[in-house]
PDB file of C-alpha atoms in Angstrom:
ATOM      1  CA  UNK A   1      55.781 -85.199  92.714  1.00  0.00           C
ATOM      2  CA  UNK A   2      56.972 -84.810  96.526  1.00  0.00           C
ATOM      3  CA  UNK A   3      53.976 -81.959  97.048  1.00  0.00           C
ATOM      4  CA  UNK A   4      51.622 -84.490  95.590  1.00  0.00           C
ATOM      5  CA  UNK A   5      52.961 -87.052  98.034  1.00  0.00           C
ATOM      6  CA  UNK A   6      52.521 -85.338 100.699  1.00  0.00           C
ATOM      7  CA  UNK A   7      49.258 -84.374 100.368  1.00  0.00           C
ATOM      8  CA  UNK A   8      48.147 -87.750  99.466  1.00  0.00           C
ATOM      9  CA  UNK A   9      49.948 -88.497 103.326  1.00  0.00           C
ATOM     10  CA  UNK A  10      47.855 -85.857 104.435  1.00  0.00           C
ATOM     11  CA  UNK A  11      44.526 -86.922 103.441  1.00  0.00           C
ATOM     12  CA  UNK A  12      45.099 -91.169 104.161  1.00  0.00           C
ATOM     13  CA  UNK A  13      46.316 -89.409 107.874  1.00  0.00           C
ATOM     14  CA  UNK A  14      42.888 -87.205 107.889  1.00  0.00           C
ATOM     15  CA  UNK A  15      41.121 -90.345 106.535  1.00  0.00           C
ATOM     16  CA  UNK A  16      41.971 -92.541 108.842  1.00  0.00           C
ATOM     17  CA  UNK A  17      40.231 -90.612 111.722  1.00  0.00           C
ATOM     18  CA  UNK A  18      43.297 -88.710 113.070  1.00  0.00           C
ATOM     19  CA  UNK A  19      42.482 -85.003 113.515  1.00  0.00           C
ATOM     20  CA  UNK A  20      44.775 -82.753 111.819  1.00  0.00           C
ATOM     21  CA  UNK A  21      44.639 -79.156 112.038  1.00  0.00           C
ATOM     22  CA  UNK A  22      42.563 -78.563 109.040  1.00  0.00           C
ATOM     23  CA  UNK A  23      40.002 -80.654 110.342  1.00  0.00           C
ATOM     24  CA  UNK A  24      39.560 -78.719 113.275  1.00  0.00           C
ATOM     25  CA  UNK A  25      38.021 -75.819 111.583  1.00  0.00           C
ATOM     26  CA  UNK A  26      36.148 -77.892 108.772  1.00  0.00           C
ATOM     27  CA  UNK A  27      32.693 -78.642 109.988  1.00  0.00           C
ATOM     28  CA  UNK A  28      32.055 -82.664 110.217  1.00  0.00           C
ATOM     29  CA  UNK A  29      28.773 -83.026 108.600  1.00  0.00           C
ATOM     30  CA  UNK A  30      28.014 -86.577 106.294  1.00  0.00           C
ATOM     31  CA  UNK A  31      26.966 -85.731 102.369  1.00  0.00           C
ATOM     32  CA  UNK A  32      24.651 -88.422 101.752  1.00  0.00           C
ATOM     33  CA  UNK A  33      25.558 -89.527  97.690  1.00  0.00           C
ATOM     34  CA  UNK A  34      24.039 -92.336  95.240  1.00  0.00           C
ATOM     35  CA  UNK A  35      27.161 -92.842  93.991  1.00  0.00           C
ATOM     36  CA  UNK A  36      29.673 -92.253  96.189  1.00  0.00           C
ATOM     37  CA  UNK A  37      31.414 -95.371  97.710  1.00  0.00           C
ATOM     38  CA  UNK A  38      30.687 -95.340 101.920  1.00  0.00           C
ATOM     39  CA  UNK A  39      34.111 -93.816 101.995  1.00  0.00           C
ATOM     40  CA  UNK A  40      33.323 -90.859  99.824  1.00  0.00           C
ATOM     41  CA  UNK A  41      31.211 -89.204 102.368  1.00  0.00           C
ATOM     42  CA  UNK A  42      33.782 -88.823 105.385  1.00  0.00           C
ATOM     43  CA  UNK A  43      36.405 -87.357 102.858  1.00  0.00           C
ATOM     44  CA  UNK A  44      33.897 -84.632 102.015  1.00  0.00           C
ATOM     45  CA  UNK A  45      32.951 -84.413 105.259  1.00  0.00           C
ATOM     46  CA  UNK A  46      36.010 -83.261 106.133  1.00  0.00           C
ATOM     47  CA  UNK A  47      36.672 -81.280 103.099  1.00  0.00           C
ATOM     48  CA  UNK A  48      34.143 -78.838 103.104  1.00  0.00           C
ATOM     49  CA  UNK A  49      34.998 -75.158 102.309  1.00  0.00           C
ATOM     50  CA  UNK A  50      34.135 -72.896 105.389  1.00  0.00           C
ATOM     51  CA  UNK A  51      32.006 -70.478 103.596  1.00  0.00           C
ATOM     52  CA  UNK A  52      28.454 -70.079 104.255  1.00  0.00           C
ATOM     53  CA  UNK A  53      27.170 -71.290 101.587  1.00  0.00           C
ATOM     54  CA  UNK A  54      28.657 -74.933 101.932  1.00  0.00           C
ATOM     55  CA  UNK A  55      28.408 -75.521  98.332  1.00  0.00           C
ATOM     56  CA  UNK A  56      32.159 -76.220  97.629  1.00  0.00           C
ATOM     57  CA  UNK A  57      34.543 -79.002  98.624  1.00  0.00           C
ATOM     58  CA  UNK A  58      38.477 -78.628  98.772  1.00  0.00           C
ATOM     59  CA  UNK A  59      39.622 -81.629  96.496  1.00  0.00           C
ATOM     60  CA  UNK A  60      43.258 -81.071  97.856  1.00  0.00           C
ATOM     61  CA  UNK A  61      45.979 -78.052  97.711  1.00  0.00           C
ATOM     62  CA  UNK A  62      42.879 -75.225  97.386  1.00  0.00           C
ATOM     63  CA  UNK A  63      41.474 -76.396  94.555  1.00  0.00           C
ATOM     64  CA  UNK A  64      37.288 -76.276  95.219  1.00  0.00           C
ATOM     65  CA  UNK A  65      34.714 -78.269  93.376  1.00  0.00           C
ATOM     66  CA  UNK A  66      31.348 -77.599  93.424  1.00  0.00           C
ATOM     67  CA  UNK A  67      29.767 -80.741  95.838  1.00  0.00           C
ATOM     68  CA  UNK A  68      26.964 -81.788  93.174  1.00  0.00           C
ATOM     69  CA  UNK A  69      29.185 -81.887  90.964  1.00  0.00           C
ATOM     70  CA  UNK A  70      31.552 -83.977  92.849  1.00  0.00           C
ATOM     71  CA  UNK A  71      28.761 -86.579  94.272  1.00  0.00           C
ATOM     72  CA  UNK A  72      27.474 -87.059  90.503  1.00  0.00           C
ATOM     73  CA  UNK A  73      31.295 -88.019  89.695  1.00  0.00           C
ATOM     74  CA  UNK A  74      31.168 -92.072  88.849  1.00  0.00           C
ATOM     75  CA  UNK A  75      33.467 -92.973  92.334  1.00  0.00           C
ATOM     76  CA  UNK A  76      33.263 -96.783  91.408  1.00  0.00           C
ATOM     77  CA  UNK A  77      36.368 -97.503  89.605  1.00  0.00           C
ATOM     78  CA  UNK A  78      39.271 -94.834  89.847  1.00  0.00           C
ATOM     79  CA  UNK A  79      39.781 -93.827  86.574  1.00  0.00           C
ATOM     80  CA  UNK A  80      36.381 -93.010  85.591  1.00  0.00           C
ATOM     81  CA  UNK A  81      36.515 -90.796  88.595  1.00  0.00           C
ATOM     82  CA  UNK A  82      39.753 -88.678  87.196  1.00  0.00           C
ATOM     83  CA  UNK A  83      37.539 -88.318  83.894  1.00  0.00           C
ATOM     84  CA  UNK A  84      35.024 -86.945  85.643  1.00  0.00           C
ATOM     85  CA  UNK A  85      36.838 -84.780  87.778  1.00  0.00           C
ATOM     86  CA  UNK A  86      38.562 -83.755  85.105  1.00  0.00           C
ATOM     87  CA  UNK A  87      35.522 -82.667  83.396  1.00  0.00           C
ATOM     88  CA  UNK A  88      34.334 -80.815  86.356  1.00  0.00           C
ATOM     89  CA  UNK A  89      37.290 -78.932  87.207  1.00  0.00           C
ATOM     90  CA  UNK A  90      38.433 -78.271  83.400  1.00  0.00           C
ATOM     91  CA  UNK A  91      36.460 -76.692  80.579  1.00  0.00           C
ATOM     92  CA  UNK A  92      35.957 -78.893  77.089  1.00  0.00           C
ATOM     93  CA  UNK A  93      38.386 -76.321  75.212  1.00  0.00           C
ATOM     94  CA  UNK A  94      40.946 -76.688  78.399  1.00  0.00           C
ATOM     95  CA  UNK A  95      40.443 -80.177  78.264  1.00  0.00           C
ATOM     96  CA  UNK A  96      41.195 -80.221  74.261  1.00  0.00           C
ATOM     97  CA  UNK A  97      44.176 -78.058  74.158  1.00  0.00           C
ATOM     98  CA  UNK A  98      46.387 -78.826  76.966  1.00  0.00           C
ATOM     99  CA  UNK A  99      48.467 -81.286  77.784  1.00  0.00           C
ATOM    100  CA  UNK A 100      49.221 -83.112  81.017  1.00  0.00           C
ATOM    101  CA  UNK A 101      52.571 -82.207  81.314  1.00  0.00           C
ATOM    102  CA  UNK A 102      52.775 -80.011  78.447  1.00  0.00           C
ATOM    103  CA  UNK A 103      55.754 -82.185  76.715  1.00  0.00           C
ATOM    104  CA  UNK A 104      56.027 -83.248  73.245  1.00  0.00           C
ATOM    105  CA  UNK A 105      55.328 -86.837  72.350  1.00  0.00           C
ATOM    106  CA  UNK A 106      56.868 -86.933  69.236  1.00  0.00           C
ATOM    107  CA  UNK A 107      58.940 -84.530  67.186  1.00  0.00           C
ATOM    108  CA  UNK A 108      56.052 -83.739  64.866  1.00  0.00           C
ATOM    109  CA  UNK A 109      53.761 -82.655  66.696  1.00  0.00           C
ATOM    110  CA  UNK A 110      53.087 -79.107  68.541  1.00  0.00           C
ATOM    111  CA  UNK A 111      53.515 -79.265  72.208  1.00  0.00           C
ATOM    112  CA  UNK A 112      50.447 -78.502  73.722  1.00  0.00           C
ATOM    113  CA  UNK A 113      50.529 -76.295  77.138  1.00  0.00           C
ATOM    114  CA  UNK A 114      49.710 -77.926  80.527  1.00  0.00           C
ATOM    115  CA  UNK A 115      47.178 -78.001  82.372  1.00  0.00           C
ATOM    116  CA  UNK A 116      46.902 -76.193  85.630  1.00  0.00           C
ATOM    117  CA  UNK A 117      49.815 -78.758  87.767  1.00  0.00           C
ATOM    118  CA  UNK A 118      48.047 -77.360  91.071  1.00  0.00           C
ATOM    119  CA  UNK A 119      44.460 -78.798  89.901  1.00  0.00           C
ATOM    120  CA  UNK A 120      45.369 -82.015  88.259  1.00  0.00           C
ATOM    121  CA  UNK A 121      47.318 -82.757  91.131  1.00  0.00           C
ATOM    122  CA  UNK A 122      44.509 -82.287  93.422  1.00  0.00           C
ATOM    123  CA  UNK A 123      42.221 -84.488  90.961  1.00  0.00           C
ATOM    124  CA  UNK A 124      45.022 -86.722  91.696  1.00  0.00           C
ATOM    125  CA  UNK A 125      45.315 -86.729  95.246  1.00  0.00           C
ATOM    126  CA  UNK A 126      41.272 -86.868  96.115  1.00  0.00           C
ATOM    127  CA  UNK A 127      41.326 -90.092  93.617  1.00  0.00           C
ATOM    128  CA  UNK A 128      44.431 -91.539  95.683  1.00  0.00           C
ATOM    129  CA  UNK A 129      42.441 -90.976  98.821  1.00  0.00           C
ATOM    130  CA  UNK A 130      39.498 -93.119  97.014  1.00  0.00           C
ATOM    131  CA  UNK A 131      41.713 -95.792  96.126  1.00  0.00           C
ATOM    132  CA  UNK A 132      44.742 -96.241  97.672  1.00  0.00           C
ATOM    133  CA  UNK A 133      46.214 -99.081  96.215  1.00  0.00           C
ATOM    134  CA  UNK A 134      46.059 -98.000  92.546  1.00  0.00           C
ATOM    135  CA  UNK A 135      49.542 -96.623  91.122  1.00  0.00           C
ATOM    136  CA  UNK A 136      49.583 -92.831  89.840  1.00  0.00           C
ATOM    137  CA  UNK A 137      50.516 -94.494  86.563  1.00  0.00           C
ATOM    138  CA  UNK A 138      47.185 -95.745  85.725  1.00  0.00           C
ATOM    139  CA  UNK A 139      45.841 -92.551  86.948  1.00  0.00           C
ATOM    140  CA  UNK A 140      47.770 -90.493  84.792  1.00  0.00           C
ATOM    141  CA  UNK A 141      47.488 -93.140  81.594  1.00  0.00           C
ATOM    142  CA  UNK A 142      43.067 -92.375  82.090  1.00  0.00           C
ATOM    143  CA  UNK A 143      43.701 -88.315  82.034  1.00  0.00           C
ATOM    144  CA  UNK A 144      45.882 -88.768  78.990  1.00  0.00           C
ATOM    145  CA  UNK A 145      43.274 -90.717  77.372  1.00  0.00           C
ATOM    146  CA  UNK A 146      40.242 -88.019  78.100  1.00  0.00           C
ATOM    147  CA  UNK A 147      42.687 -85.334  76.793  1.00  0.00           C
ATOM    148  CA  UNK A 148      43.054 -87.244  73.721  1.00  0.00           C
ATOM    149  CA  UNK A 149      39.646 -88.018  73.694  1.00  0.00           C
ATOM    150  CA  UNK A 150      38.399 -84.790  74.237  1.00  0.00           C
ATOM    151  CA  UNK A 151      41.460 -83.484  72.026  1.00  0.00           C
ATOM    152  CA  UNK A 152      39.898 -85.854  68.770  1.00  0.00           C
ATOM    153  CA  UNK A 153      36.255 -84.178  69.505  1.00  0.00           C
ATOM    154  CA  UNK A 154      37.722 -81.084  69.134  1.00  0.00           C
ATOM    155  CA  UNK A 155      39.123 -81.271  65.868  1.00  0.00           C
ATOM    156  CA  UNK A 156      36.068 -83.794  64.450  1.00  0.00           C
ATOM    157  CA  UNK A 157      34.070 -80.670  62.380  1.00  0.00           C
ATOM    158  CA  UNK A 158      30.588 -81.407  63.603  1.00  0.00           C
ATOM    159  CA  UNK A 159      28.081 -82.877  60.749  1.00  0.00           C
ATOM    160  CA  UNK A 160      24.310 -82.570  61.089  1.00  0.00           C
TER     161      UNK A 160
END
């Protein structure tokens, strides 16, 4: 919880205009997006992975997402935003059969494995850095939905 704390510190600091040391080898370049709130763009900005291609953003603590993918995620309301990143950075089956903390809910059922901490952390962090006033409880409450969700899809046998 403290890494995750930190890093959210990190990016509101980097946000906020203040060089920091990761900035100064990121190239500054706006990513125009349809959907992205006017915000969006800066963050990438200064997010962008160094390779030559440019095709990847660091979402927080090394995780990369590919930018498309990232400026098609819904960035109006902050928990359809961890669905979608969710979905981008996780596979259906991933998604389906892991947990987020990989605890059991109740005695009866199997306890599911967690999901990568590192990446839903940074899915965590990047939506923070969206919206900044919104408590990681609601956050975590909308990936715990999309798991059981996508968890429910899973299972359904498919009819045609």
């Amino acid at each position: 919880m403290n890494d995750l704390q930190s890093l959210v510190g990190e990016l509101r600091h980097s946000l906020s205009g203040q060089l920091c040391p990761q900035n100064l080898t990121s190239p500054r370049r706006p990513i125009p997006s349809a959907t992205a709130s006017p915000s969006a763009s800066s963050f990438e900005s200064s997010s962008l992975d160094s390779d030559s291609s440019n095709k990847t953003v660091l979402i927080g603590e090394g995780v990369k997402v590919n930018r498309t993918l990232l400026q098609r995620c819904n960035h109006s309301q902050p928990t359809k935003l961890v669905c979608d990143l969710l979905a981008v950075v996780f596979s259906r089956d991933e998604l389906a059969t892991h947990s987020l903390t990989g605890q059991r809910a109740s005695s009866k059922e199997v306890v599911k494995p967690p999901l990568n901490t590192k990446k839903v952390n940074a899915i965590f962090a990047y939506t923070l850095s969206k919206f900044p006033t919104v408590p990681l409880k609601e956050l975590k409450g909308a990936a715990r939905n999309k798991l059981n969700n996508q968890s429910k899809l899973y299972r359904k046998p498919l009819t045609g």
